[in-house]
Coordinates of C-alpha atoms and ligand atoms in Angstrom, one line a residue:
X15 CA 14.5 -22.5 -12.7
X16 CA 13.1 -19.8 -14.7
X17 CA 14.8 -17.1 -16.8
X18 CA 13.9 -14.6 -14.3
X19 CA 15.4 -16.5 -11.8
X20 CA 18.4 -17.0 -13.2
X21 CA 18.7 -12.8 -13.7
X22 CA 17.9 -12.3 -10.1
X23 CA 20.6 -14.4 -9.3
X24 CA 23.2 -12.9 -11.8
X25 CA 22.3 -9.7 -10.5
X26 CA 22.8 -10.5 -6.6
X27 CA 25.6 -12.1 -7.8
X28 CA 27.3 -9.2 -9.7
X29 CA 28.4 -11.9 -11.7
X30 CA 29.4 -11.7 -15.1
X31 CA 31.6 -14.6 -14.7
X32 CA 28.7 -16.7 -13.4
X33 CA 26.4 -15.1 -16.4
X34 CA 28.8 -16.1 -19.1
X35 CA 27.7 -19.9 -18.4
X36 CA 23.6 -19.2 -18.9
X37 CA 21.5 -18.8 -21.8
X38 CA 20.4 -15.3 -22.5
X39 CA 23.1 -14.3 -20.3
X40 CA 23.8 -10.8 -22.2
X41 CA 21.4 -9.8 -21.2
X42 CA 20.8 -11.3 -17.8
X43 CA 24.0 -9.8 -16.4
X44 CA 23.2 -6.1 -17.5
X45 CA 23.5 -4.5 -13.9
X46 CA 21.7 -1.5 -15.8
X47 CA 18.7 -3.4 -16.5
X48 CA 15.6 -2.1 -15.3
X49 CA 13.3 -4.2 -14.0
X50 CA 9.7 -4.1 -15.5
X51 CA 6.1 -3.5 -14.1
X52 CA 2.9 -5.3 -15.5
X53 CA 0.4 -2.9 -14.1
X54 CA -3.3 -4.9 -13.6
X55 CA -6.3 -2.4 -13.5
X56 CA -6.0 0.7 -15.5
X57 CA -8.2 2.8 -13.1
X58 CA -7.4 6.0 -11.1
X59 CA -4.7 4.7 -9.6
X60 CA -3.0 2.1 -11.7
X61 CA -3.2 4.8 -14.7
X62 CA -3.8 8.4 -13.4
X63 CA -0.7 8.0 -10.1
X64 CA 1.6 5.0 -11.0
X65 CA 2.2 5.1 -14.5
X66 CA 3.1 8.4 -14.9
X67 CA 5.8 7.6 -11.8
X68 CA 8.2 5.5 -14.1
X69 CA 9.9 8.7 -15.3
X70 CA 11.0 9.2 -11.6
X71 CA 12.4 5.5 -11.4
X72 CA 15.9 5.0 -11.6
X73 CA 15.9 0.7 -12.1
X74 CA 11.8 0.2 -12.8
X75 CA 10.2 0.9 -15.7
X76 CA 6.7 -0.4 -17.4
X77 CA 6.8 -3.4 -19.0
X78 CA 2.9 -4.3 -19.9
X79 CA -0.5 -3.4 -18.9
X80 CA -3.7 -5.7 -17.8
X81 CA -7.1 -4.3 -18.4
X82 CA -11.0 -5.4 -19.4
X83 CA -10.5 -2.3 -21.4
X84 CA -8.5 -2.8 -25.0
X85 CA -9.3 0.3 -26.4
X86 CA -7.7 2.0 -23.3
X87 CA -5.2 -0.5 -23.1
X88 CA -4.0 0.1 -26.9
X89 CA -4.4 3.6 -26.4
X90 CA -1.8 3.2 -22.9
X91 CA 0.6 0.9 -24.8
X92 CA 1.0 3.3 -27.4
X93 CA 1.6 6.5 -24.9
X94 CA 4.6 4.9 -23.3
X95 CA 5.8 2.7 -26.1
X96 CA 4.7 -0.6 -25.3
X97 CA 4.1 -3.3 -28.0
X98 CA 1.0 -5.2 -28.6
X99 CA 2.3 -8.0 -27.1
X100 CA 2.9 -6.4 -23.5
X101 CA -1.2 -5.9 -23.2
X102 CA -3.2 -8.6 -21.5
X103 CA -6.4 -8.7 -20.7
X104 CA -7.9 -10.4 -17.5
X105 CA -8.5 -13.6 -19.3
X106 CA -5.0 -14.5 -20.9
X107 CA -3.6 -12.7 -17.9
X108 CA -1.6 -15.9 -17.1
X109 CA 0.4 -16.0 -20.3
X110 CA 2.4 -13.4 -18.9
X111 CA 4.1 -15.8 -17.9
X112 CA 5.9 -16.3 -21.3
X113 CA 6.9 -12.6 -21.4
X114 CA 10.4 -12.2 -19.8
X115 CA 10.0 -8.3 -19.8
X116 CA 7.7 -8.8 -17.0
X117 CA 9.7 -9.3 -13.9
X118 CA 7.0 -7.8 -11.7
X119 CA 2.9 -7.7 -11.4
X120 CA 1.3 -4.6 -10.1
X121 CA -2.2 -5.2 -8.7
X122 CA -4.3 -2.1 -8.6
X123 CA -7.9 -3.4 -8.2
X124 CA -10.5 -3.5 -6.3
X125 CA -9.3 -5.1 -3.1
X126 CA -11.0 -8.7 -3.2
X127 CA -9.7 -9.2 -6.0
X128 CA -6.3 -8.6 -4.8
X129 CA -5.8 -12.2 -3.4
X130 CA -6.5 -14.3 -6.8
X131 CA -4.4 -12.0 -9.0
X132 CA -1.2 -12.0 -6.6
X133 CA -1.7 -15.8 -6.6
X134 CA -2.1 -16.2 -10.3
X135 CA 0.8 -13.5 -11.2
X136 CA 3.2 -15.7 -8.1
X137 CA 2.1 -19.1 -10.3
X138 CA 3.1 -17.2 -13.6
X139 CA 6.7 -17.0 -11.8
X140 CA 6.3 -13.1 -11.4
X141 CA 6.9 -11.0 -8.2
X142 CA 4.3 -8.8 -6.5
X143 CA 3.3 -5.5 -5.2
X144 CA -0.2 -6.1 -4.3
X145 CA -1.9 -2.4 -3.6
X146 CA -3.5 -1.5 -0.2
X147 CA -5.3 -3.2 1.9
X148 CA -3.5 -6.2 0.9
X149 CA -6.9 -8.1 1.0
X150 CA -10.3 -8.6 2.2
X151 CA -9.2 -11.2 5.1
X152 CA -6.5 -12.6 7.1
X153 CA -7.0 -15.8 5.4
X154 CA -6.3 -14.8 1.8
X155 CA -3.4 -12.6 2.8
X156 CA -2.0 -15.8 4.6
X157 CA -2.6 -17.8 1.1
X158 CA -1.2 -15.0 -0.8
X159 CA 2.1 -15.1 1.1
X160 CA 1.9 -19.0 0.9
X161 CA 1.7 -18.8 -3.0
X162 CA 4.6 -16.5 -3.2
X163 CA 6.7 -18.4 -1.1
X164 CA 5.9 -21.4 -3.2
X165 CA 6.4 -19.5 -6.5
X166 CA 10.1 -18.2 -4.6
X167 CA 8.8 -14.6 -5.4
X168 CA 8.8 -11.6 -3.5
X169 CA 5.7 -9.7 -2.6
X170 CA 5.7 -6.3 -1.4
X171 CA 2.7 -3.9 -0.3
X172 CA 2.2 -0.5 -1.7
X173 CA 2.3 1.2 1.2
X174 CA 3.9 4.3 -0.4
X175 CA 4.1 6.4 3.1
X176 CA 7.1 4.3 4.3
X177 CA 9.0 6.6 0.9
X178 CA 7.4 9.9 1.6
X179 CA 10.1 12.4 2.8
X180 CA 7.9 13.9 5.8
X181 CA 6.6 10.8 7.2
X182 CA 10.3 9.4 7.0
X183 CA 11.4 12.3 8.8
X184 CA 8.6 12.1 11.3
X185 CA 9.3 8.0 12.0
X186 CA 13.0 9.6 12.6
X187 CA 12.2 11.8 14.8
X188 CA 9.3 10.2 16.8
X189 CA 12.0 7.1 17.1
X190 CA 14.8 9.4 18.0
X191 CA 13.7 10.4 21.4
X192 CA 12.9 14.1 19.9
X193 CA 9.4 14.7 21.7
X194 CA 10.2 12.0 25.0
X195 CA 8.7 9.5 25.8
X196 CA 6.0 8.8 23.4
X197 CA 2.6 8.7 25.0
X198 CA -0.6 9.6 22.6
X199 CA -1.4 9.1 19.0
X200 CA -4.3 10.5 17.2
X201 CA -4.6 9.7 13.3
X202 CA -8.1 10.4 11.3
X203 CA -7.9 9.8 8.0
X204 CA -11.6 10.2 5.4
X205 CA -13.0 11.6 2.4
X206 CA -16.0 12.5 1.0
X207 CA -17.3 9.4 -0.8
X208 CA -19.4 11.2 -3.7
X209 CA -20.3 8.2 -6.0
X210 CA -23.3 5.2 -4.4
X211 CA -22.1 2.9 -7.2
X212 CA -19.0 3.2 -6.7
X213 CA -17.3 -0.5 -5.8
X214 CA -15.7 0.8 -2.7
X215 CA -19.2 1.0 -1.4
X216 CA -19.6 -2.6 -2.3
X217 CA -19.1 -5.0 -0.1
X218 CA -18.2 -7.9 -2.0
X219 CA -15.6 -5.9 -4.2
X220 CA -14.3 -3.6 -1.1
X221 CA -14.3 -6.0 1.9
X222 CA -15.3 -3.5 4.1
X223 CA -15.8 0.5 4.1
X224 CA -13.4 3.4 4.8
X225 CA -11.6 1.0 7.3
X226 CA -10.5 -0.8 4.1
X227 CA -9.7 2.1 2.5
X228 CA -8.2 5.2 4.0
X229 CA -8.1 3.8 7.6
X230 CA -5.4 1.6 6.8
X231 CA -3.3 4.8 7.1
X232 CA -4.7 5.4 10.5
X233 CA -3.6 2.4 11.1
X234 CA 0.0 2.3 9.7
X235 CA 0.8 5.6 11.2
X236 CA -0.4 4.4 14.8
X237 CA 2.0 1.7 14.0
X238 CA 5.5 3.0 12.4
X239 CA 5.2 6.1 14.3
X240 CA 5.0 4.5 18.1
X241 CA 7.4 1.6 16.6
X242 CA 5.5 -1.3 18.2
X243 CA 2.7 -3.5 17.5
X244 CA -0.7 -3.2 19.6
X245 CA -1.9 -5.4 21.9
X246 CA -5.9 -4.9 22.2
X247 CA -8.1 -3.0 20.5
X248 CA -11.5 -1.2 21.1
X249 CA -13.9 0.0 18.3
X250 CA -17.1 1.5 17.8
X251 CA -18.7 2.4 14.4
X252 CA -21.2 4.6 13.6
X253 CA -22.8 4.8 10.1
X254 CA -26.0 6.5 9.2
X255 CA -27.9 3.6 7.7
X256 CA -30.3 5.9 6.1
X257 CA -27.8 7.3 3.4
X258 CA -28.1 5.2 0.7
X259 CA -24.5 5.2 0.1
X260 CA -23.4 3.4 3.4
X261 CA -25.8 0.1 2.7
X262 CA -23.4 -2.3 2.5
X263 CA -20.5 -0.7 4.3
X264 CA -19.4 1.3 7.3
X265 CA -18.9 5.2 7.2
X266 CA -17.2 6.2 10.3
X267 CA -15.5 3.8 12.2
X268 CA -13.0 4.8 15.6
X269 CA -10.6 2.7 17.0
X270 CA -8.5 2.5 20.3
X271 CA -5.2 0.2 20.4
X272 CA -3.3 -0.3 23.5
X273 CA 0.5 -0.9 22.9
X274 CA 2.8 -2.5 25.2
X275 CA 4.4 0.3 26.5
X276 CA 1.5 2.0 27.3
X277 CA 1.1 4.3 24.3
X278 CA -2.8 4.8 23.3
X279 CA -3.7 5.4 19.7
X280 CA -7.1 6.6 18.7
X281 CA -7.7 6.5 15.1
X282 CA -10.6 6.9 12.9
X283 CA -11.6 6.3 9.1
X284 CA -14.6 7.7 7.4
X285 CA -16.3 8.3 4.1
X286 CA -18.1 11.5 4.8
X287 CA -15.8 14.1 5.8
X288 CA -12.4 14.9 4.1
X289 CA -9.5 14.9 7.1
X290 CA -5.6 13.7 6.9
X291 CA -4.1 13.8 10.3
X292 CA -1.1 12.4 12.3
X293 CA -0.7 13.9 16.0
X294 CA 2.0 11.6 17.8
X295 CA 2.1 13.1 21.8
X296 CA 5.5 12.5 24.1
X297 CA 6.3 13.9 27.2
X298 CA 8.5 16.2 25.5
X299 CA 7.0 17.7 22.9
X300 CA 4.7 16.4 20.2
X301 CA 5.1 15.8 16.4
X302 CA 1.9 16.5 13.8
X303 CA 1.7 15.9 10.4
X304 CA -1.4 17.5 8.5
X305 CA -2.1 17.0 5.7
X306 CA -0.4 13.5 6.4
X307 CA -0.5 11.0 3.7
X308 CA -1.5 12.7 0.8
X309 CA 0.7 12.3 -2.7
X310 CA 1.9 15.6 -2.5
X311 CA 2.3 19.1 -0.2
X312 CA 2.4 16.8 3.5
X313 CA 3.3 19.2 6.2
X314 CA 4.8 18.3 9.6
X315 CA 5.6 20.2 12.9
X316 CA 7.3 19.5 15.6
X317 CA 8.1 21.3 19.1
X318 CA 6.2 21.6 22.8
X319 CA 4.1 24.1 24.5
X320 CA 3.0 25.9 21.7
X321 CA 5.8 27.2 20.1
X322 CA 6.5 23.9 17.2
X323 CA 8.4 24.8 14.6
X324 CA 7.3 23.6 10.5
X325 CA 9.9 20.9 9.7
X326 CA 9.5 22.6 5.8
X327 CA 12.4 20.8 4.5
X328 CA 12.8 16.8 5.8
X329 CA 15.6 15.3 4.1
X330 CA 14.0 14.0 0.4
X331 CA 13.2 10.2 0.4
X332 CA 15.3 7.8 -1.5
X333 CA 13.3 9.1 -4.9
X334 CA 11.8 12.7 -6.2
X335 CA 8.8 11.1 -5.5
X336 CA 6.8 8.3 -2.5
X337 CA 5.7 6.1 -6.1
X338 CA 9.1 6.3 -7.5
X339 CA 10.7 5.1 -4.2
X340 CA 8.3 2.5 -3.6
X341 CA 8.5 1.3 -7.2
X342 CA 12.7 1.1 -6.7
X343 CA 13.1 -0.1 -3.6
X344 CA 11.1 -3.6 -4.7
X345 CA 12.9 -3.5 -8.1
X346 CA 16.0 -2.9 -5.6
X347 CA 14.9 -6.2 -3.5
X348 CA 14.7 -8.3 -5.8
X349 CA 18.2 -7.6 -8.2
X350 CA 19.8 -8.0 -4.1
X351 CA 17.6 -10.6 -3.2
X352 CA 16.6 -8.8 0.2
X353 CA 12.8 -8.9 1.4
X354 CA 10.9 -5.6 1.2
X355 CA 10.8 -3.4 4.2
X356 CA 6.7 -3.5 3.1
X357 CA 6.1 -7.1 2.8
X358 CA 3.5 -9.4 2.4
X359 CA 3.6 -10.1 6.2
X360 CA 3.5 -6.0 7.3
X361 CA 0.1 -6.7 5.2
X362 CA -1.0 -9.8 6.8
X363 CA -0.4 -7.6 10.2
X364 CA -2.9 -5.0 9.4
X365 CA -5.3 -7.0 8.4
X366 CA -5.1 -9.3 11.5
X367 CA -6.0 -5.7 13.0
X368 CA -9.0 -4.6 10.9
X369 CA -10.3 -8.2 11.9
X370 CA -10.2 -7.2 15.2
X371 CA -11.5 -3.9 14.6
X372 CA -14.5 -5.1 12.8
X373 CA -15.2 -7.8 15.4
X374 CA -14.2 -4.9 18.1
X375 CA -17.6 -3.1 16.7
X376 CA -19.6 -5.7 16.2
X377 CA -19.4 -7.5 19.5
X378 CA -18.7 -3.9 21.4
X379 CA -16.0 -5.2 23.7
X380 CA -12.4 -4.8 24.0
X381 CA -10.6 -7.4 21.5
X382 CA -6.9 -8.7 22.8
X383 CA -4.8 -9.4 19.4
Ligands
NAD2 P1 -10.6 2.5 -9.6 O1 -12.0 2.1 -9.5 O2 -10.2 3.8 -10.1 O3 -9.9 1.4 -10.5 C1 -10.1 0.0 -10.4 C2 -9.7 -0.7 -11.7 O4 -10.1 -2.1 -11.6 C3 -10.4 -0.1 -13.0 O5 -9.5 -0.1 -14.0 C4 -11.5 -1.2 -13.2 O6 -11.9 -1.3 -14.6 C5 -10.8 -2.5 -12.8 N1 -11.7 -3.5 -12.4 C6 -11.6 -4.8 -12.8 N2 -12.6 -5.5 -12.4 C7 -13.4 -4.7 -11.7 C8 -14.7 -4.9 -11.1 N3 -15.3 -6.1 -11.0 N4 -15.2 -3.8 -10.5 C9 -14.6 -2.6 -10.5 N5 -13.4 -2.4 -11.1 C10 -12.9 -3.4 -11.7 O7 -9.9 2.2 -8.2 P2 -8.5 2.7 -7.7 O8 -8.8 3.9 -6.9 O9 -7.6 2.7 -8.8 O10 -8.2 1.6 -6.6 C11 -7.6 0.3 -7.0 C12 -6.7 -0.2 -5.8 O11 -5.7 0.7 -5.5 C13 -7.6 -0.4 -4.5 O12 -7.2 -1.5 -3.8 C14 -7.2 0.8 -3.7 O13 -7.3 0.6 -2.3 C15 -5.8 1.1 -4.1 N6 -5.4 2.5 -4.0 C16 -4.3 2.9 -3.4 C17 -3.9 4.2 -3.2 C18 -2.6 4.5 -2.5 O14 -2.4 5.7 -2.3 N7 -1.8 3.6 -2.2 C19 -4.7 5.2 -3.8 C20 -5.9 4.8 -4.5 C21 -6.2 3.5 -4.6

């Protein structure tokens, strides 16, 4: 049993008693103790949105950082007070291992790289929050939640939506029986993709196009907001193959899923318009949400025939900020050993979709899942 294991299990415990009998157990029993982040990838998101988010934590706080980059690693460290020994680099990545300030590995790269750094963070006994989409394929998200369950560490998905105070309120609502019976969904989610080089555009580093990337939230919405899972699927893609950009990877992609109580949900992704939109129809009235998903200023309304009212001020989320309340609620998992309500498997779902959606396009016929 590792040290961290022993912590967790002091913690669920609430045990002092039970600490008093381990070694290190001063520390292990601090209830106070805030669990700590190895964030991998210091890019735009790892560095510019979640590390400035610890401030907002209440029991998470970083705890190393992993990057090709050492200048900008050093340069990281030394902004939020980390010692030399909390930066790795992707080589000696493993050896965080031996740090027992690391309770937790945040992957923020490029999404095929997802699978082998959740695997070798689970084998260096450290949980995981593995960014969006959780991988590049059904099969590495199956081995990913296989090496986790091996390792006896959680995994969790950073799908930071589920902790944003107007889509909480809007799941609330749509779930509540507020607009009827619910009937349509519409989600379209894109942004202009200005960079050719970039490694979203890459096919071996992205795994796909804006499906991979901001249709996942299509996705997620058309499935927390009707509550159900779908049952077929219908695509059809259509990428201008004369802009250099889209060589590798699609541009605009639509779906159609079919859920078992008849609800339709028509969602689309794409890399060359900017749109953020959640319109969930009931026979009652109809909730919409634009911008959506965005880190900050989503706006939601709610009402029927024309007269919906701004919902301005949903109750907050469990944190002043989506990040923060992600960042917690896993911290909060593991000290009370409970699985996160984003786990490895909600991944592993959406991926079984975009699979289907791919293959949906490709073969032009209606996919059953
Ligand atoms: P980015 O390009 O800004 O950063 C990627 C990081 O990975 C960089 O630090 C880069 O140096 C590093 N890296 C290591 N090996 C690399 C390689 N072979 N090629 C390219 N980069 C390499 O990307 P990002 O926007 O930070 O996205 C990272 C992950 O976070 C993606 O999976 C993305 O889907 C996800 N993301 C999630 C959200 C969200 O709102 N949840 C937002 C943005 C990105």
């Amino acid at each position: 049993m590792t040290g961290i294991n022993r912590r967790e299990m002091v913690v669920a415990a609430g045990g002092v008693a039970a600490a008093v009998a381990l070694p290190g157990a001063a520390r292990a029993a601090d209830p106070n103790r805030k669990l700590g982040y190895a964030i991998v990838g210091l890019g735009t998101y790892g560095l510019k949105v979640i590390i400035p988010q610890f401030v907002n934590c209440t029991n998470s706080r970083l705890a190393a950082v992993v990057s090709g980059d050492p200048e900008k690693a050093k340069r990281v460290a030394a902004e939020h007070g980390l010692p030399d020994r909390a930066i790795y680099n992707y080589q000696n990545f493993d050896t965080i291992r031996d740090n027992p300030d690391v309770d937790i590995v945040y992957v923020c790269l490029p999404n095929s790289m997802h699978h082998d750094y959740v695997v070798r963070a689970a084998k260096a006994g450290k949980h995981v929050m593995c960014e969006k989409p959780m991988a590049i394929s059904v099969a590495e998200c199956e081995s990913m939640i296989a090496a986790c369950k091996k390792a006896g560490k959680k995994l969790m998905i950073g799908y930071r939506v589920h902790f944003e105070a107007t889509n909480l309120e809007a799941m609330r609502l749509a779930s509540s029986g507020a607009i009827g019976t619910r009937k349509y969904l519409r989600s379209e989610h894109g942004f202009v993709q200005p960079n050719p080089n970039m490694w979203r555009l890459k096919r071996a580093l992205s795994g796909g196009g804006s499906l991979m990337d901001m249709g996942v939230y299509s996705l997620q919405a058309a499935r927390y907001m009707t509550g159900e899972e779908p049952i077929a699927v219908y695509a059809h893609e259509s990428t201008d193959k004369s802009d250099p950009r889209f060589q590798e990877v699609e541009d605009r992609i639509e779906w159609e899923l079919e859920f078992p109580s008849g609800v339709i949900a028509s969602c689309l992704s794409m890399y060359s318009a900017n749109q953020n939109h959640i319109l969930l129809m009931g026979d009652k009235g109809r909730i919409e949400l634009e911008p959506a998903t965005r880190y900050t200023g989503n706006k939601m309304w709610t009402g029927r025939d024309g007269r919906e009212t701004e919902i301005a001020n949903p109750p907050p989320g469990p944190r002043p900020t989506q990040f923060a309340g992600q960042l917690d609620h896993f911290a909060e998992c593991i000290a009370q050993n409970k699985e996160p309500i984003v786990s490895g498997e909600e991944g592993l779902r959406d991926l079984r979709i975009v699979e289907a959606i791919y293959r949906s396009a490709r073969e032009k016929k209606r996919i059953t899942l």
